[in-house]
mmCIF file of C-alpha atoms (C1' of nucleotides) in Angstrom:
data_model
loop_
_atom_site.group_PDB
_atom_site.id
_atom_site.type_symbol
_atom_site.label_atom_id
_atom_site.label_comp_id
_atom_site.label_asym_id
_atom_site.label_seq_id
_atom_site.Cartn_x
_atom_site.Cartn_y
_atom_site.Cartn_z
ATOM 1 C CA UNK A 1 -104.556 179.077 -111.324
ATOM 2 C CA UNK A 2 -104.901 176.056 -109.001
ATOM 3 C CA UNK A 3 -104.541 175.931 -105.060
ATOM 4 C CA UNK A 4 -101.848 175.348 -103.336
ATOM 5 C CA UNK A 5 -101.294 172.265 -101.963
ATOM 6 C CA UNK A 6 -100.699 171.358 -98.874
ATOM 7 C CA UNK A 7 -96.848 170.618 -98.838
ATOM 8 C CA UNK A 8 -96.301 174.131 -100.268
ATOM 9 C CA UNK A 9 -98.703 176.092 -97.942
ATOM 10 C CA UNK A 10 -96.863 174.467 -95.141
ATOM 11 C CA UNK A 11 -93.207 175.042 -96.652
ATOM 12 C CA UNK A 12 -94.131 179.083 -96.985
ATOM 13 C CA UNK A 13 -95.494 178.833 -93.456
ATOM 14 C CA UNK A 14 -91.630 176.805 -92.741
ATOM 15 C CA UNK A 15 -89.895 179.645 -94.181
ATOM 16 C CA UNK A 16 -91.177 182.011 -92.276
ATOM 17 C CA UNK A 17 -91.098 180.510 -88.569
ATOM 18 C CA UNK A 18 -88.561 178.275 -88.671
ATOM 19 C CA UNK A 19 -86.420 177.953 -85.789
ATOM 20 C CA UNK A 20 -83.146 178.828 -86.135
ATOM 21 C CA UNK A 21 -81.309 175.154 -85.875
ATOM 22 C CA UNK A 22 -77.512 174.886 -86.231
ATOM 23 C CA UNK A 23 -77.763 171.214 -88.006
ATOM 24 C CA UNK A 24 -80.498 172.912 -90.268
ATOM 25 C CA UNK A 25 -77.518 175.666 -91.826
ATOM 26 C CA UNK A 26 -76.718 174.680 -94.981
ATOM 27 C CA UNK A 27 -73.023 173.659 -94.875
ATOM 28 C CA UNK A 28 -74.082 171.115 -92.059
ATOM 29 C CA UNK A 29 -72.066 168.085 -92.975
ATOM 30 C CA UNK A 30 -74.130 164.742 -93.482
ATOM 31 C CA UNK A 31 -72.020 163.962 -90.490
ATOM 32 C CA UNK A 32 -73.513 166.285 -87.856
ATOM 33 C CA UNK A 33 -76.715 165.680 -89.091
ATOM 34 C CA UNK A 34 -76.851 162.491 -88.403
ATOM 35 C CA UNK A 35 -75.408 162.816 -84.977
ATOM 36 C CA UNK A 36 -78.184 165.519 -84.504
ATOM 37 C CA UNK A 37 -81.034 163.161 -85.656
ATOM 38 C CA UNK A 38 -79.674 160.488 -83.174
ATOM 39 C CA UNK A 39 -79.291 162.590 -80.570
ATOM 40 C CA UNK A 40 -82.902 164.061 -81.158
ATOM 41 C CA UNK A 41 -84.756 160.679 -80.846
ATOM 42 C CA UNK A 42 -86.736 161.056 -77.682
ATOM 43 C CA UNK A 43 -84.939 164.066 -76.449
ATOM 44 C CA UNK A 44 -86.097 167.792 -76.723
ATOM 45 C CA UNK A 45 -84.180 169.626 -78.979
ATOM 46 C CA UNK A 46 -83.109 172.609 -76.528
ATOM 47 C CA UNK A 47 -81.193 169.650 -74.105
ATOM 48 C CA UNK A 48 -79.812 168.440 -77.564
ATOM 49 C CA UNK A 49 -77.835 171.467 -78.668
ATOM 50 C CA UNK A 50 -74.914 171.915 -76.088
ATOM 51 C CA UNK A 51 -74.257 168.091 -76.868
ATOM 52 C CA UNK A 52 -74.299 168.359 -80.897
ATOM 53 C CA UNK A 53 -71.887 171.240 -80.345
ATOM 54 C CA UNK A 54 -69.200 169.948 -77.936
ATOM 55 C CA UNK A 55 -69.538 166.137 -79.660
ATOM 56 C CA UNK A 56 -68.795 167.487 -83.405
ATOM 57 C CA UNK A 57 -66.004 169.586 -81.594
ATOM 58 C CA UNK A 58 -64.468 166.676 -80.821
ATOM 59 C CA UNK A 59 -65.417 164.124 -83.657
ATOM 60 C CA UNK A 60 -65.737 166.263 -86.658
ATOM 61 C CA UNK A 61 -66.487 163.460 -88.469
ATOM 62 C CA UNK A 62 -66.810 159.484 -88.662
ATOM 63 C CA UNK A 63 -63.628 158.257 -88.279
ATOM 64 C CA UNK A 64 -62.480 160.362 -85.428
ATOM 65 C CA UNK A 65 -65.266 158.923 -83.426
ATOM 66 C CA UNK A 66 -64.281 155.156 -84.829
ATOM 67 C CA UNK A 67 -60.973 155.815 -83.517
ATOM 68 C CA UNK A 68 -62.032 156.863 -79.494
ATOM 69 C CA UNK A 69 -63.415 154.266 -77.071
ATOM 70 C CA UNK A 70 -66.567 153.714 -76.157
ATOM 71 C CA UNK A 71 -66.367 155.205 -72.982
ATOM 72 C CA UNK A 72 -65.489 158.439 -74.150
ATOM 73 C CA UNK A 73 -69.025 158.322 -76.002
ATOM 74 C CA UNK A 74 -70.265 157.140 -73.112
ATOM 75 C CA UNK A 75 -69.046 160.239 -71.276
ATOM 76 C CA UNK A 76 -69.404 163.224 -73.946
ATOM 77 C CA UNK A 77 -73.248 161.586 -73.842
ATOM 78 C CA UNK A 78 -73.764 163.508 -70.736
ATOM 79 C CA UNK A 79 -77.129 163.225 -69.581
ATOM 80 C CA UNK A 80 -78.843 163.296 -72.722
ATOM 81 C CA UNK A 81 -80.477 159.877 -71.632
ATOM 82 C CA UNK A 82 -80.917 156.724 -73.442
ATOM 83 C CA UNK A 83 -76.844 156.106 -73.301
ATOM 84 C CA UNK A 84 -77.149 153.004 -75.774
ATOM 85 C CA UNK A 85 -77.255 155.533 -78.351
ATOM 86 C CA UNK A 86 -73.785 157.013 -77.516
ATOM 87 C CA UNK A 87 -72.408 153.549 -77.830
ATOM 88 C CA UNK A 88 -74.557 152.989 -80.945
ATOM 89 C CA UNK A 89 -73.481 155.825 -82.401
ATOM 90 C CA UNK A 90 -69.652 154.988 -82.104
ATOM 91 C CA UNK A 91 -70.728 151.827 -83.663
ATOM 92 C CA UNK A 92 -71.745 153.733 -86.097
ATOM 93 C CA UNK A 93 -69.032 155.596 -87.409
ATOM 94 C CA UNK A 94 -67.194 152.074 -87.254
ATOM 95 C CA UNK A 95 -69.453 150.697 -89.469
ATOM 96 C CA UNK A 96 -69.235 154.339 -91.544
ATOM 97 C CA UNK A 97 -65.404 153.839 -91.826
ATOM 98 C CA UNK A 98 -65.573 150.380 -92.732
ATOM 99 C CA UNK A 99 -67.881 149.813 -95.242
ATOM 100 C CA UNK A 100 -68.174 153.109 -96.528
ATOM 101 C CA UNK A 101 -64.769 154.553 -96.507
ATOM 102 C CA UNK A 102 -65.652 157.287 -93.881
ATOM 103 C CA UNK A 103 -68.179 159.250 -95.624
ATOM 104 C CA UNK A 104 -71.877 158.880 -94.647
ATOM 105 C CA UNK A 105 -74.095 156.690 -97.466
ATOM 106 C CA UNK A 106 -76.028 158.293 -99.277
ATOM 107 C CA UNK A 107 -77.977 155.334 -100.301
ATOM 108 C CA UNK A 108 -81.326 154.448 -98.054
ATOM 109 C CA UNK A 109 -80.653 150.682 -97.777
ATOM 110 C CA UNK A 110 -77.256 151.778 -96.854
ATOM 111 C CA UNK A 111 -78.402 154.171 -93.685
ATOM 112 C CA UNK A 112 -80.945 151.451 -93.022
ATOM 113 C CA UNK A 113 -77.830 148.838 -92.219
ATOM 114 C CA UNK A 114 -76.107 151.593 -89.421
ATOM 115 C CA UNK A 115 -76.089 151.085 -85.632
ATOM 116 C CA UNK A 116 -79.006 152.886 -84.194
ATOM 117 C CA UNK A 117 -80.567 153.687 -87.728
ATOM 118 C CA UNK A 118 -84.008 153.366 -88.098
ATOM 119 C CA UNK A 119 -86.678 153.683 -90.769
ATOM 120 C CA UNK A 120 -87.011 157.723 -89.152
ATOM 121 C CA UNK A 121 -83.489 158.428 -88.747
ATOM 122 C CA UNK A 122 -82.506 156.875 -92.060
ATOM 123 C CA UNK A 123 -84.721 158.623 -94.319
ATOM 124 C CA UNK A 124 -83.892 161.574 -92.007
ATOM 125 C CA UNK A 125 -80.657 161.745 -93.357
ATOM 126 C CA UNK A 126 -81.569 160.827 -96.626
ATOM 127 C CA UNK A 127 -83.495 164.031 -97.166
ATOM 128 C CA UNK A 128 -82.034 167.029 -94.954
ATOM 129 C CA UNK A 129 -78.032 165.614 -95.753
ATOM 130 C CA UNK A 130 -78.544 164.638 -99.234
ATOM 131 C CA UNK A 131 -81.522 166.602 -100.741
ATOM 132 C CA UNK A 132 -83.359 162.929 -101.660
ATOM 133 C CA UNK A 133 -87.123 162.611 -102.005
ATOM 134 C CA UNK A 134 -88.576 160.555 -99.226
ATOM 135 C CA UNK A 135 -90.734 160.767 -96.456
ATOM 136 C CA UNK A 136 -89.855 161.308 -93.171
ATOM 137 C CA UNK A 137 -92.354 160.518 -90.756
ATOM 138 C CA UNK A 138 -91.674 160.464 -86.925
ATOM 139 C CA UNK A 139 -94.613 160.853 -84.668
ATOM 140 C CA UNK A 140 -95.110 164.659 -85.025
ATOM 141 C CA UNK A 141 -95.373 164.100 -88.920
ATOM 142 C CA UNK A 142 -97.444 161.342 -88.497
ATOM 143 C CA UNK A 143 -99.802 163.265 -86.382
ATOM 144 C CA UNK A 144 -100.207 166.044 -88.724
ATOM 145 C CA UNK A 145 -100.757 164.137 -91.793
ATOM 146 C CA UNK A 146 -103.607 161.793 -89.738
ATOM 147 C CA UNK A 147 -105.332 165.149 -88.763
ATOM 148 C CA UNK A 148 -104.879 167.501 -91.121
ATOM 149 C CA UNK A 149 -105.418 164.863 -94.441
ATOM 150 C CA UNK A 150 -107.079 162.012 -92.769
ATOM 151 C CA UNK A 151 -108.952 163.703 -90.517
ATOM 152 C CA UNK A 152 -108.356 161.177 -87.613
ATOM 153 C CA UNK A 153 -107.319 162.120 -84.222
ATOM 154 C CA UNK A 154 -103.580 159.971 -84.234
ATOM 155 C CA UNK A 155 -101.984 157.462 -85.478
ATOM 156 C CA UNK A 156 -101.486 154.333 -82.686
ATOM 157 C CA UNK A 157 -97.910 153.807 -80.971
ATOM 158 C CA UNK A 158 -95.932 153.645 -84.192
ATOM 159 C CA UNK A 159 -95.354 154.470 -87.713
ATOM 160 C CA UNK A 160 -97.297 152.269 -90.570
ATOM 161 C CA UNK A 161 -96.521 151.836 -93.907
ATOM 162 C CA UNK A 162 -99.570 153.352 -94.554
ATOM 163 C CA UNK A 163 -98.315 156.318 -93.216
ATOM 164 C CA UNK A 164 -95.357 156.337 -94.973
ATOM 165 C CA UNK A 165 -97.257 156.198 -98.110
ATOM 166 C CA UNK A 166 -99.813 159.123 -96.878
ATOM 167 C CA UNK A 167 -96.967 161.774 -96.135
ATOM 168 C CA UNK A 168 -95.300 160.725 -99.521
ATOM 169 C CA UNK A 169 -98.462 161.494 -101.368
ATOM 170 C CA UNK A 170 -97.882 165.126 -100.133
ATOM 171 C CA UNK A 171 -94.671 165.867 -101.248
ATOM 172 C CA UNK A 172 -93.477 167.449 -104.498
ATOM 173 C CA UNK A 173 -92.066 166.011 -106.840
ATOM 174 C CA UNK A 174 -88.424 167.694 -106.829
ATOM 175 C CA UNK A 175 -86.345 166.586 -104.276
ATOM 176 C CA UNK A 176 -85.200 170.080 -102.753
ATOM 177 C CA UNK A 177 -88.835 170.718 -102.826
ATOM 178 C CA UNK A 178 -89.829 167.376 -100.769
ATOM 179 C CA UNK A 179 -86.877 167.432 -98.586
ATOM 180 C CA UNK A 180 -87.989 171.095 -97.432
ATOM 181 C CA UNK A 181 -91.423 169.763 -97.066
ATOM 182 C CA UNK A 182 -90.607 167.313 -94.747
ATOM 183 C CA UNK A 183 -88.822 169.259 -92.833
ATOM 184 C CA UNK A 184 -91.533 171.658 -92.553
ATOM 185 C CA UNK A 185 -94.030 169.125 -91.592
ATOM 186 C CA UNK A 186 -92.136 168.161 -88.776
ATOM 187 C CA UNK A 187 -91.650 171.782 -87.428
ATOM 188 C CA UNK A 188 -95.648 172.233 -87.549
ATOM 189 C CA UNK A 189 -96.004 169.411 -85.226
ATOM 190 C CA UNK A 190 -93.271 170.224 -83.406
ATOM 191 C CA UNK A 191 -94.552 173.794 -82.867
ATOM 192 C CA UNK A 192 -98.074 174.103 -83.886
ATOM 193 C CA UNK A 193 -99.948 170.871 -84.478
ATOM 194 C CA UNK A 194 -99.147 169.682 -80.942
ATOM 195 C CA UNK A 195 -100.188 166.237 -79.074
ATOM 196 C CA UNK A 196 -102.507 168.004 -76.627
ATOM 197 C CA UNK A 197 -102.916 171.703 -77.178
ATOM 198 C CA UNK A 198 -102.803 171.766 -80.833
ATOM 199 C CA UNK A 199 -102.650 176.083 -81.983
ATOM 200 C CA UNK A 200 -104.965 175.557 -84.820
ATOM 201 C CA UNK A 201 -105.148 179.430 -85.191
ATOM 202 C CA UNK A 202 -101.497 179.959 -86.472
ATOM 203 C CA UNK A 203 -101.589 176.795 -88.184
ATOM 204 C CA UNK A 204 -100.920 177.229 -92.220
ATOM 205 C CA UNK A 205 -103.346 175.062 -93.054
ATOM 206 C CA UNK A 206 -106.454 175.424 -90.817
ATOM 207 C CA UNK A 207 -108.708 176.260 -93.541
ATOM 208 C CA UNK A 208 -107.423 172.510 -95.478
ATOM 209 C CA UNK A 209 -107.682 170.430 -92.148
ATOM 210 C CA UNK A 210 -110.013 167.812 -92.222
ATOM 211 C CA UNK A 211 -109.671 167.299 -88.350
ATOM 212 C CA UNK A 212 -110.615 171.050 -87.831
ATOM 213 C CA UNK A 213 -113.396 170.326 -90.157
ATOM 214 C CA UNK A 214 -114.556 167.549 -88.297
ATOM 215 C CA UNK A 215 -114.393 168.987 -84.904
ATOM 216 C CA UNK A 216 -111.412 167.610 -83.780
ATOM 217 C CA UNK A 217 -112.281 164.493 -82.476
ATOM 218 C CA UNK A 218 -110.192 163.231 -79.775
ATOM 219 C CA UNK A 219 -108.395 160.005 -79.674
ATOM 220 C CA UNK A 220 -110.942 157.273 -78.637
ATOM 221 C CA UNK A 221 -108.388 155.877 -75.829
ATOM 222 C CA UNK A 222 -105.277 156.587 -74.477
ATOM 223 C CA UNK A 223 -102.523 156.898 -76.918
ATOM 224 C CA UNK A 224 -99.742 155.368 -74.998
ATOM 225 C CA UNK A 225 -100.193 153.951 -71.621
ATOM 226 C CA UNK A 226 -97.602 156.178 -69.131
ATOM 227 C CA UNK A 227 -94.070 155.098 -68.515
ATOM 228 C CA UNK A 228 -92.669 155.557 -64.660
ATOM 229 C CA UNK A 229 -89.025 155.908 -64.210
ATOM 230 C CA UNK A 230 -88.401 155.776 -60.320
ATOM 231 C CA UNK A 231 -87.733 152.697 -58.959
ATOM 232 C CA UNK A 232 -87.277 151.042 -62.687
ATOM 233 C CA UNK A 233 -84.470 149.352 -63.862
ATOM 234 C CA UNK A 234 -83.558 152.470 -66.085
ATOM 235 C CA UNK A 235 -82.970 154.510 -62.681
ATOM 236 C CA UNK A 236 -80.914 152.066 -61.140
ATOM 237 C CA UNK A 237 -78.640 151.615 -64.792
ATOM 238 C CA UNK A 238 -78.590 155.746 -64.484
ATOM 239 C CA UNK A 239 -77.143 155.660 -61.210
ATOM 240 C CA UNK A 240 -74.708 152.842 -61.681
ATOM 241 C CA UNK A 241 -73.590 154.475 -65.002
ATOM 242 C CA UNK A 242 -73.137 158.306 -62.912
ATOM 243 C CA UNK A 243 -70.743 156.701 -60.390
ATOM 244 C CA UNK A 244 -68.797 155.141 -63.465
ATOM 245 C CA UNK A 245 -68.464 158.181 -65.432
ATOM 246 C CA UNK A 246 -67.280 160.333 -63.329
ATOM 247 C CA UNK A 247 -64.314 157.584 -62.282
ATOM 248 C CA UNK A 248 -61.483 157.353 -64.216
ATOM 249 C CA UNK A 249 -60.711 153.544 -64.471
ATOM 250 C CA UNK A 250 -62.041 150.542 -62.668
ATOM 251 C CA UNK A 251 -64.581 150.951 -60.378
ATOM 252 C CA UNK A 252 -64.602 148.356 -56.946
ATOM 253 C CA UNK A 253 -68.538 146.729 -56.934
ATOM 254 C CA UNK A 254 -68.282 147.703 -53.409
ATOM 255 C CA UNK A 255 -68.505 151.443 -54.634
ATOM 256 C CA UNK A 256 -71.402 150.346 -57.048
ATOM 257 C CA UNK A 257 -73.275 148.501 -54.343
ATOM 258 C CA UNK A 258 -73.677 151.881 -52.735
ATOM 259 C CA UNK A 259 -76.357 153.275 -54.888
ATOM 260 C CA UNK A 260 -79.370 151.324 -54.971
ATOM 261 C CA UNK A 261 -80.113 149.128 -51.986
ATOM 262 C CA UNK A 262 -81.625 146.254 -53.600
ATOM 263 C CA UNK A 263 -79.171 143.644 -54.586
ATOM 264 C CA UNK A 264 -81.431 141.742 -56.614
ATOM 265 C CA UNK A 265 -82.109 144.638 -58.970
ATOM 266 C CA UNK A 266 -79.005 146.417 -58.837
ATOM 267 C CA UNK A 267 -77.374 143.220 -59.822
ATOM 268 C CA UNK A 268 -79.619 143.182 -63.163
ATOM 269 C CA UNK A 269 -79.255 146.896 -63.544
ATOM 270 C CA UNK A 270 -75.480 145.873 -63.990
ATOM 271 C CA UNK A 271 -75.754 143.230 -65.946
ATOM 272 C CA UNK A 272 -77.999 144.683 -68.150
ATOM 273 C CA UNK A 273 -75.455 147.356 -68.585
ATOM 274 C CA UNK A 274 -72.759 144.898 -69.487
ATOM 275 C CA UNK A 275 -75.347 143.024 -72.187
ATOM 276 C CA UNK A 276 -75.963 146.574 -73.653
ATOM 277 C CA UNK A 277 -71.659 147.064 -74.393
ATOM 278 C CA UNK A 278 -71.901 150.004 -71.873
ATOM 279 C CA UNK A 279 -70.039 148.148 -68.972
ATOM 280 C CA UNK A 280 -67.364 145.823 -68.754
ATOM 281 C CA UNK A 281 -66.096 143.871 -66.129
ATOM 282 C CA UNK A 282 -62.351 144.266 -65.030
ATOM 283 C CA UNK A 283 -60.997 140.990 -63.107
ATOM 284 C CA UNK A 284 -63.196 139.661 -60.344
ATOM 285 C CA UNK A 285 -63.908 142.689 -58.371
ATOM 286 C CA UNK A 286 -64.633 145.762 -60.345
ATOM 287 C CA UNK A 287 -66.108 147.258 -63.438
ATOM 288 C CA UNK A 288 -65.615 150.466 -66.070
ATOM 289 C CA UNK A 289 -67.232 151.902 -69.129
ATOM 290 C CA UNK A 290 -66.544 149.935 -71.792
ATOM 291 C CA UNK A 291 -62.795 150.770 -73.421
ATOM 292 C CA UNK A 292 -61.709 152.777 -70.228
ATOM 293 C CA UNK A 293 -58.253 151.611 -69.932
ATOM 294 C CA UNK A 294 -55.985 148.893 -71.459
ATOM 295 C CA UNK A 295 -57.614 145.938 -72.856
ATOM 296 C CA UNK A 296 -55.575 143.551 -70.412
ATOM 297 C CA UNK A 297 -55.091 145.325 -66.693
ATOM 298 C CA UNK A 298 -51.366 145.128 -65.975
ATOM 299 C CA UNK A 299 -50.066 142.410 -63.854
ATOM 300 C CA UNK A 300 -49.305 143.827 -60.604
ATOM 301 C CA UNK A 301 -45.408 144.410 -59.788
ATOM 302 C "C1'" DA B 1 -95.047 144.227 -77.187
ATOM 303 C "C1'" DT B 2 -91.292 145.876 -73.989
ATOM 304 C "C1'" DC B 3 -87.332 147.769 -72.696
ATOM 305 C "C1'" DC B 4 -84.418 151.802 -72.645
ATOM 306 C "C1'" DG B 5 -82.968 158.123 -69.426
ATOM 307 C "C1'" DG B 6 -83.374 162.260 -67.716
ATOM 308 C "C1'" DT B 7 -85.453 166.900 -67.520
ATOM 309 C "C1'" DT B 8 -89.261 169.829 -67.092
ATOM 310 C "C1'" DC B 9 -93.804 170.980 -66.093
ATOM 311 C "C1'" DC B 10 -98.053 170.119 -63.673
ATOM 312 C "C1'" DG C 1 -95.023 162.393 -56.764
ATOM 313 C "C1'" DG C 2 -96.447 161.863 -61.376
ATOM 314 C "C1'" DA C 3 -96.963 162.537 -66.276
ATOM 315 C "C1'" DA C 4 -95.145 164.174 -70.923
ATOM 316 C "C1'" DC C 5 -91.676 163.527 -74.068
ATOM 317 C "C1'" DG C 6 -91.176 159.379 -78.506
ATOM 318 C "C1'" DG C 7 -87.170 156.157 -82.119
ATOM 319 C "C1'" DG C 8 -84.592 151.817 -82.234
ATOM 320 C "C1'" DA C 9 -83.723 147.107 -81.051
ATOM 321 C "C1'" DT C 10 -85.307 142.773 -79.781
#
DNA sequence: ATCCGGTTCC
DNA sequence: GGAACGGGAT
């Protein structure tokens, strides 16, 4: 009888204490969990449910999305932050409906070529929609695979081939197998293998770690160097985007000029918004999300 | 290497 | 007030 390894010690420990995720039941469509792994990049997974909910409610699947304007992404977005990827995301199922018939690939290189699909979210979906054998790192698997194999405090500011070719080491060799590996790696450093207060004594595989082993060395410097929001650019686009999501059509600039003082930086807020596909003018004078409304405003009588 | 939200906790 | 949170695009 041999040990065993890591990826199963941590899939037991997975079956046990999951949490109970709707995209995680198993008649999720490929579908919804892509929209969940798009909405989950960089945004905590309790703010994400009401959104994954009232968005698949509305576009059960790719084309129904294709077929709405952007602005109604723009809106159903809410406040989950990071609005580019509602408008990403709609570019998505275009690209889903056009190439691809409507149905999500199932092919990596496929996922790889979407709107707002990345080397996470693409092998993502790969494994938890399909059942494929890949690894899936994102910066919680990455963390625990550093520490608990390598024995190093963290990996730097992103992902390295290297540490796709670590985590894949660990997995089994049938798919199911992997793909429920993966996901379990990612729910022990969502939940137990934390950045800062890691809870090494319900961890599944304290007695494997070589970072426990080792003391648990601390990264030598700081990991990521501390992002402000107020008085950024991305405040100013979250206030000029508020005022136009809650109007119906065209918004006067006058209106827009109201909420941030600075002209200088509002006006590149805006602009920036436009660049991004969020914003479009309408004539001289105003501006809406992108799609709100006819194409060409009607003449006036 | 930098930009890109918004909420929650300290 | 300020930091933590962390994937994709350029």
């Amino acid at each position: 009888m041999s040990e065993p390894t890591f990826a199963t010690l941590v899939s037991r420990w997975y079956e046990e204490n999951a949490r109970d995720l709707p995209w995680r039941k198993p008649d999720t469509t490929a579908w919804a969990i892509l929209v969940s792994e798009v909405m989950l990049q960089q945004t905590p997974v309790v703010r994400v449910l009401p959104a994954w909910e009232a968005w698949l409610a509305r576009w059960p699947v790719p084309a129904a999305l294709a077929a709405d304007t952007p602005a109604e992404a723009i809106r159903m977005w809410g406040r989950l932050g990071y609005p580019r990827r509602a408008v990403r995301l709609r570019d998505c199922a275009v690209a889903i409906v056009e190439r691809h018939g409507g149905e999500v690939p199932e092919k990596l290189d496929q996922l790889l070529a979407l709107p707002g699909v990345g080397t996470y979210t693409a092998r993502a979906v790969a494994a938890f929609a399909f059942g494929q054998r890949h690894p899936v790192v994102d910066t919680n698997v990455r963390r625990v695979v550093c520490r608990a194999i390598a024995g190093e405090p963290d990996a730097g500011p992103a992902t390295r081939p290297a540490d796709l070719v670590a985590t894949e080491e660990l997995l089994p060799a049938e798919p199911a197998a992997a793909a429920l590996a993966s996901a379990a790696f990612m729910e022990l450093g969502a939940v137990v293998c934390t950045a800062r207060s890691p809870r090494c004594p319900a961890c599944p595989v304290e007695r494997v770690c070589a970072w426990r082993a080792s003391g648990q060395v601390a990264p030598a410097g700081p990991t990521r160097r501390p992002q402000r929001y107020a008085g950024t650019d991305r405040q100013v686009r979250g206030l000029l985007l508020a005022v136009l999501r809650e109007a119906t059509g065209p918004v006067p600039h006058q209106r827009l000029d109201q909420v941030w003082t600075d002209d200088v930086q509002r006006a590149r807020a805006l602009a920036g918004l436009v660049t991004d596909g969020l914003v479009e003018p309408v004539g001289e004078e105003s501006f809406r999300l992108t799609g709100d409304g006819p194409a060409v405003p009607l003449p006036h009588p």
